[in-house]
C-alpha positions as semicolon CSV with decimal commas, in nm:
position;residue;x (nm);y (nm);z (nm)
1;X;-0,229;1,367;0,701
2;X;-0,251;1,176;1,040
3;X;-0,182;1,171;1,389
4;X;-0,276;1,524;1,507
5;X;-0,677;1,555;1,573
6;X;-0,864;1,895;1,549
7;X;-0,759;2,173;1,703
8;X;-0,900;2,511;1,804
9;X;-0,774;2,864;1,612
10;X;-0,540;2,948;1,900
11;X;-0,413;2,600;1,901
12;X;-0,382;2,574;1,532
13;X;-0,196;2,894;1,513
14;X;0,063;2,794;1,786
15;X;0,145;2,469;1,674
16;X;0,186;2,642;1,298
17;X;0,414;2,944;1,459
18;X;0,633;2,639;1,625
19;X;0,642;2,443;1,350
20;X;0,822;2,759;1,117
21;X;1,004;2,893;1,455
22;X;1,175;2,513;1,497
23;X;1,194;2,356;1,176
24;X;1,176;2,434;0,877
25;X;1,106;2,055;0,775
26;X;0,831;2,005;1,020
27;X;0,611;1,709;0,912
28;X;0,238;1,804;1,040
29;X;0,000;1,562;1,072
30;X;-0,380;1,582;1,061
31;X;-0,680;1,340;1,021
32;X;-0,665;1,257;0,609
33;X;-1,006;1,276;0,436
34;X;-1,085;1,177;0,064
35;X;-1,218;1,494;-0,017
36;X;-0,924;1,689;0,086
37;X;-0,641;1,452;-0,003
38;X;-0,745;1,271;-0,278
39;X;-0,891;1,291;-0,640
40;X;-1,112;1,006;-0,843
41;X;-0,906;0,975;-1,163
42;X;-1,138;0,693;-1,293
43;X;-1,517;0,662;-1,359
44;X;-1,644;0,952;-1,047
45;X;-1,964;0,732;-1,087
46;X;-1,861;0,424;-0,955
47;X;-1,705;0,606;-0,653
48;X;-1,942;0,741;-0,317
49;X;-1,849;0,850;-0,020
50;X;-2,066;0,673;0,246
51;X;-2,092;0,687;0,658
52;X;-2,135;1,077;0,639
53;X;-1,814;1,105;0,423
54;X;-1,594;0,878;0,682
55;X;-1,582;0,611;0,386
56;X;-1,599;0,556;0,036
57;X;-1,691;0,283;-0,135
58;X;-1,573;0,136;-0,486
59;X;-1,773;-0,023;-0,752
60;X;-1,700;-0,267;-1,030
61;X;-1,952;-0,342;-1,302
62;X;-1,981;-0,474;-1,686
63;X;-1,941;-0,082;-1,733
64;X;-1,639;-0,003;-1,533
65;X;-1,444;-0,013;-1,242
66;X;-1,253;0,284;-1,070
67;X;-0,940;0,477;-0,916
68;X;-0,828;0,733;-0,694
69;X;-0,484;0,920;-0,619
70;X;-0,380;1,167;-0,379
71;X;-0,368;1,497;-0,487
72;X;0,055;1,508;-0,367
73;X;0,376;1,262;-0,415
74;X;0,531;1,188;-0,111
75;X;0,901;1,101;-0,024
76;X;0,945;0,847;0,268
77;X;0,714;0,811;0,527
78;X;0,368;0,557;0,648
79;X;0,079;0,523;0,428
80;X;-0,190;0,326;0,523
81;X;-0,571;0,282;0,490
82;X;-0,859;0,037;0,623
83;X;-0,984;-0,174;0,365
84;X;-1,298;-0,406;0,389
85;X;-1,268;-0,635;0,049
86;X;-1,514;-0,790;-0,174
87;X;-1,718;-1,070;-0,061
88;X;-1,857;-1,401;-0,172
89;X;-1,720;-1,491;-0,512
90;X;-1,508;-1,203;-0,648
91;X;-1,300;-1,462;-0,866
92;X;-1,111;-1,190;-1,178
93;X;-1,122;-0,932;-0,948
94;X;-0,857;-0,723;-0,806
95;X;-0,858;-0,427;-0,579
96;X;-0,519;-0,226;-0,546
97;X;-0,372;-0,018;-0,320
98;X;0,014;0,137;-0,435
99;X;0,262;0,435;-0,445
100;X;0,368;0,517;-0,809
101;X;0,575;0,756;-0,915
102;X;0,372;0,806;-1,183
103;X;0,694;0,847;-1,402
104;X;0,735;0,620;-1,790
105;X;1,069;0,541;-1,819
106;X;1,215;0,498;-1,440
107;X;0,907;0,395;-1,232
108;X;0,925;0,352;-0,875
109;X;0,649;0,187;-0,734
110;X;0,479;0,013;-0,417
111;X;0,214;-0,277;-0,471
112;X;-0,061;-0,425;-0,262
113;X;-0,277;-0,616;-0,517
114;X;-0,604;-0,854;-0,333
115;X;-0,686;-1,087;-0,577
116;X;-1,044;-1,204;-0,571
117;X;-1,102;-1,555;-0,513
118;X;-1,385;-1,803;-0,554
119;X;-1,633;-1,855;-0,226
120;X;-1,481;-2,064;0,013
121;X;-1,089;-1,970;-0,071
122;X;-0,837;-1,819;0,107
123;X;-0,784;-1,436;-0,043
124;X;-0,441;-1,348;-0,160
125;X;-0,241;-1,078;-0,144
126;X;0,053;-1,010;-0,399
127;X;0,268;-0,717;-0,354
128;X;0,534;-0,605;-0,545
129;X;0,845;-0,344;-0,591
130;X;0,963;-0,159;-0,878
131;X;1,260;0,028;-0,857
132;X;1,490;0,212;-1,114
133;X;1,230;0,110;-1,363
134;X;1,265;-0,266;-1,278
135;X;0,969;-0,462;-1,161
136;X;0,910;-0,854;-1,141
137;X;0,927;-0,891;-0,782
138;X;0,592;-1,060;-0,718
139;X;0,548;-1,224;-0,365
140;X;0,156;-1,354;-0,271
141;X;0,083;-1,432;0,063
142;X;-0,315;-1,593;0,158
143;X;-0,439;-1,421;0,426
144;X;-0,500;-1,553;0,740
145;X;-0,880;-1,437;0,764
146;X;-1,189;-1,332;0,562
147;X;-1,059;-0,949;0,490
148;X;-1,438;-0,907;0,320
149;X;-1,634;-0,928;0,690
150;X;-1,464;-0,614;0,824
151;X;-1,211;-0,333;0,788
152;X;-0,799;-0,433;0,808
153;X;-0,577;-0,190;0,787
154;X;-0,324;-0,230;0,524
155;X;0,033;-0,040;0,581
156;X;0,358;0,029;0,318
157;X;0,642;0,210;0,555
158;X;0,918;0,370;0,307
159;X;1,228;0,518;0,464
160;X;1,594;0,516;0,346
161;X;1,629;0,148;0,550
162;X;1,361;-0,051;0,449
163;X;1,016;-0,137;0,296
164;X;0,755;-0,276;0,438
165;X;0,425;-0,373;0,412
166;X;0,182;-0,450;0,661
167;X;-0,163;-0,628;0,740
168;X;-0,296;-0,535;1,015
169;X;0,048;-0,556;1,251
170;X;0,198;-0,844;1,070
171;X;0,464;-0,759;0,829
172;X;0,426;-0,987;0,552
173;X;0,723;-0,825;0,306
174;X;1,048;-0,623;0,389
175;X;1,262;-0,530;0,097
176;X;1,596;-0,342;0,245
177;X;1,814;-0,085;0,134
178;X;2,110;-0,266;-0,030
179;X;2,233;-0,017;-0,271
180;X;2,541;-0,036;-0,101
181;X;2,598;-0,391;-0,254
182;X;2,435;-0,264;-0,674
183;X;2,071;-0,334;-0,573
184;X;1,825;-0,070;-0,675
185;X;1,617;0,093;-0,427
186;X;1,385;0,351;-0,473
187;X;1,447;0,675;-0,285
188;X;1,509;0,969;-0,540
189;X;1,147;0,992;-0,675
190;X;0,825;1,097;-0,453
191;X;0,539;0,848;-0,519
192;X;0,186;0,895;-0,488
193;X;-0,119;0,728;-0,301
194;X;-0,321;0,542;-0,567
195;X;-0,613;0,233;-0,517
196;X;-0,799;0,124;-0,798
197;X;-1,116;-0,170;-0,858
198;X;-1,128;-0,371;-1,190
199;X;-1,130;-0,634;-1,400
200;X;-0,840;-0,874;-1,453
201;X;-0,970;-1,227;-1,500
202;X;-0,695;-1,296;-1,747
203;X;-0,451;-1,365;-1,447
204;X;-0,571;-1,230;-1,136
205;X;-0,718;-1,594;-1,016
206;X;-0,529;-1,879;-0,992
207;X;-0,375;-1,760;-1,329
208;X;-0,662;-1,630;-1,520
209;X;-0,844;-2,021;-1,551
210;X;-1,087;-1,857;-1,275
211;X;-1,280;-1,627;-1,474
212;X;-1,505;-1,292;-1,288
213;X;-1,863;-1,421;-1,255
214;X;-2,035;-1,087;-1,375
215;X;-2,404;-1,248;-1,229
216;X;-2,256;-1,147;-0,938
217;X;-2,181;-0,784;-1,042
218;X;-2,194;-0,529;-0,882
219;X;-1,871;-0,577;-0,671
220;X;-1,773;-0,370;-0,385
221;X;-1,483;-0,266;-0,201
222;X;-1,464;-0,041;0,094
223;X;-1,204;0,233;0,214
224;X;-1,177;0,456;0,530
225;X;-0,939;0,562;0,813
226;X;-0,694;0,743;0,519
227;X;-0,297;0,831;0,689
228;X;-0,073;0,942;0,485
229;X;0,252;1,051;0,685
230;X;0,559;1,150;0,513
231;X;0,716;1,450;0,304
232;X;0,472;1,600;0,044
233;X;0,603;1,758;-0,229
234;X;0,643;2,048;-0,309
235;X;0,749;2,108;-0,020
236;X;1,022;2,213;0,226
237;X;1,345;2,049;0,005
238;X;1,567;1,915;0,263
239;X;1,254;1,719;0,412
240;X;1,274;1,373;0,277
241;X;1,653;1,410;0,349
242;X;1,593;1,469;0,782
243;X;1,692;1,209;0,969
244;X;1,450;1,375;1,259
245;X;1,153;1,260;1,053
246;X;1,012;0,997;1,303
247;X;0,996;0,712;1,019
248;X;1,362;0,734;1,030
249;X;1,401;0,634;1,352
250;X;1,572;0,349;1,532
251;X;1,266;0,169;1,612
252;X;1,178;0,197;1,233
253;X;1,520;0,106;1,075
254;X;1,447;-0,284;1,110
255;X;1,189;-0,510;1,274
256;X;1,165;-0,502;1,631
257;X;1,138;-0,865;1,788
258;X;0,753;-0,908;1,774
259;X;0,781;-0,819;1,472
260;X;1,049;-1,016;1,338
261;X;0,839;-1,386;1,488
262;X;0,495;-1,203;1,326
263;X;0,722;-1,192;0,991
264;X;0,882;-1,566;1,016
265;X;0,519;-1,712;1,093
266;X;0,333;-1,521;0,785
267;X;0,649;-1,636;0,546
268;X;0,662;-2,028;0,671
269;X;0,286;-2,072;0,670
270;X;0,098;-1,841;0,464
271;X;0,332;-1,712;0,147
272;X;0,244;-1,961;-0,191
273;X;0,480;-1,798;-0,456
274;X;0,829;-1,594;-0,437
275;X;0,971;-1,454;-0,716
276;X;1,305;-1,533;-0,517
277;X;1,247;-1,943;-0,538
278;X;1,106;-1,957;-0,951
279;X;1,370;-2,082;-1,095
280;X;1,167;-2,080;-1,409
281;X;1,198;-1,738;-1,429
282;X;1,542;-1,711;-1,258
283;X;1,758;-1,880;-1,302
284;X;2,044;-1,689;-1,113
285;X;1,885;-1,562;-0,733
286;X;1,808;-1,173;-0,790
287;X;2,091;-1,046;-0,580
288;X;1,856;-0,867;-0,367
289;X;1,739;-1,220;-0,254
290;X;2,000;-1,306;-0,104
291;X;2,116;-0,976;0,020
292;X;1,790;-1,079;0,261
293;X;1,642;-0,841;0,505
């Protein structure tokens, strides 16, 4: 998972023995890879690992897109990746990276959706939040800069505070713990890592009346730098539950103050739609709304 790079036998085997001496909830991190973390669930063809295995890369055609998932759940923790988006007109596209818990009836789930755009047009990000089975929470911020020229890493932090997602260092959503005051928040089902490429021209740009140009096929999207940090499970049961976990931390439990102005700038200048404001859809606030952050 991330953090700790390679270590020798002797090494290995001392930071293992300390690890089971000390705790027996000891998160260990290591460099993720694709191969040993995650798992195409969806057309192996149009996935291929690229830069001697550091990245893969996903494809979108008239024949199919494509998925992967991590081969554990996870309960609290960082995931993250570096993404490098589609480029030039990728208008009905959308490229997804989330945590599901993979569950029909209660979901839990964590959304970053890029939704292509035609050439020339700010890309947009929409993320949403399911929890207790209850979705609808659609925010969609335009980024800031062309994610297609390079690699930006993307971020969702999940501990029993707060949510929040990330580009780059900007926080651009928090969604906190109120279940104090009724308001759902997921925290009793471990999620998985998933991304997926495909289709969706029926809404994905500017409400489905920007339809995917397939002259333009094949699309690609690129992945590297995998972290996933957090409990796996199975695993050790009173894990997720640790306060010592260092996602649980008081530097973790809100935004610090760079953070906080980073957060204010993205919402006054680049967010175009919040579920919280459509009153055509709400007409009572969602309570988490104004619970606030």
């Amino acid at each position: 998972m991330a953090t700790i790079n390679t270590f020798g036998n002797i090494d290995l085997y001392i930071l293992l023995l300390s690890c089971f001496l000390v705790s027996a909830v000891c998160v260990w991190g290591r460099p993720a890879t694709f191969v040993q973390d995650f798992q195409i669930t969806w057309s192996e063809s149009h996935i291929k690992q690229i830069d001697q295995d550091r990245a893969i890369q996903l494809i979108l055609d008239r024949n199919s897109g494509c998925g992967f998932a991590s081969k554990n759940k996870y309960m609290f923790g960082r995931i993250s990746m570096k993404i490098k988006l589609i480029p030039g007109d990728s208008a009905g596209t959308v490229t997804a990276f989330y945590m599901n818990s993979d569950t029909d009836s209660v979901r839990d789930e964590l959304d970053f959706e890029f939704l292509g755009n035609r050439s020339g047009q700010p890309y947009t990000v929409q993320t949403n939040i399911y929890a207790h089975g209850k979705g609808d929470r659609e925010q969609r911020v335009n980024l800031w800069f062309d994610p297609s020229l390079d690699f930006h890493t993307y971020t969702i932090m999940w501990n029993h505070h707060h949510i929040v997602f990330y580009v780059d260092d900007f926080p651009i959503r928090v969604y906190k713990n109120n279940e104090g005051k009724g308001i759902p928040y997921p925290r009793m089902q471990a999620m998985g890592v998933y991304s997926t490429l495909w289709e969706a021209d029926n809404w994905a740009t500017r409400g489905g009346l920007e339809k995917i140009d397939w002259s333009k096929a094949p699309f690609y999207a690129y992945y590297k730098d995998f972290d996933i940090e957090g409990c796996p499970t199975p695993g050790p049961a009173n894990c997720a539950s640790n306060q010592s976990n260092w996602w649980e931390g008081a530097a973790y439990q809100a935004l610090n103050a760079i953070e906080a102005r980073r957060y204010r700038w993205v919402r006054l200048n680049h967010i175009i739609y919040d579920y919280c404001q459509d009153k055509s859809r709400y007409t009572l606030i969602p309570p988490e709304c104004i619970a606030g952050i």
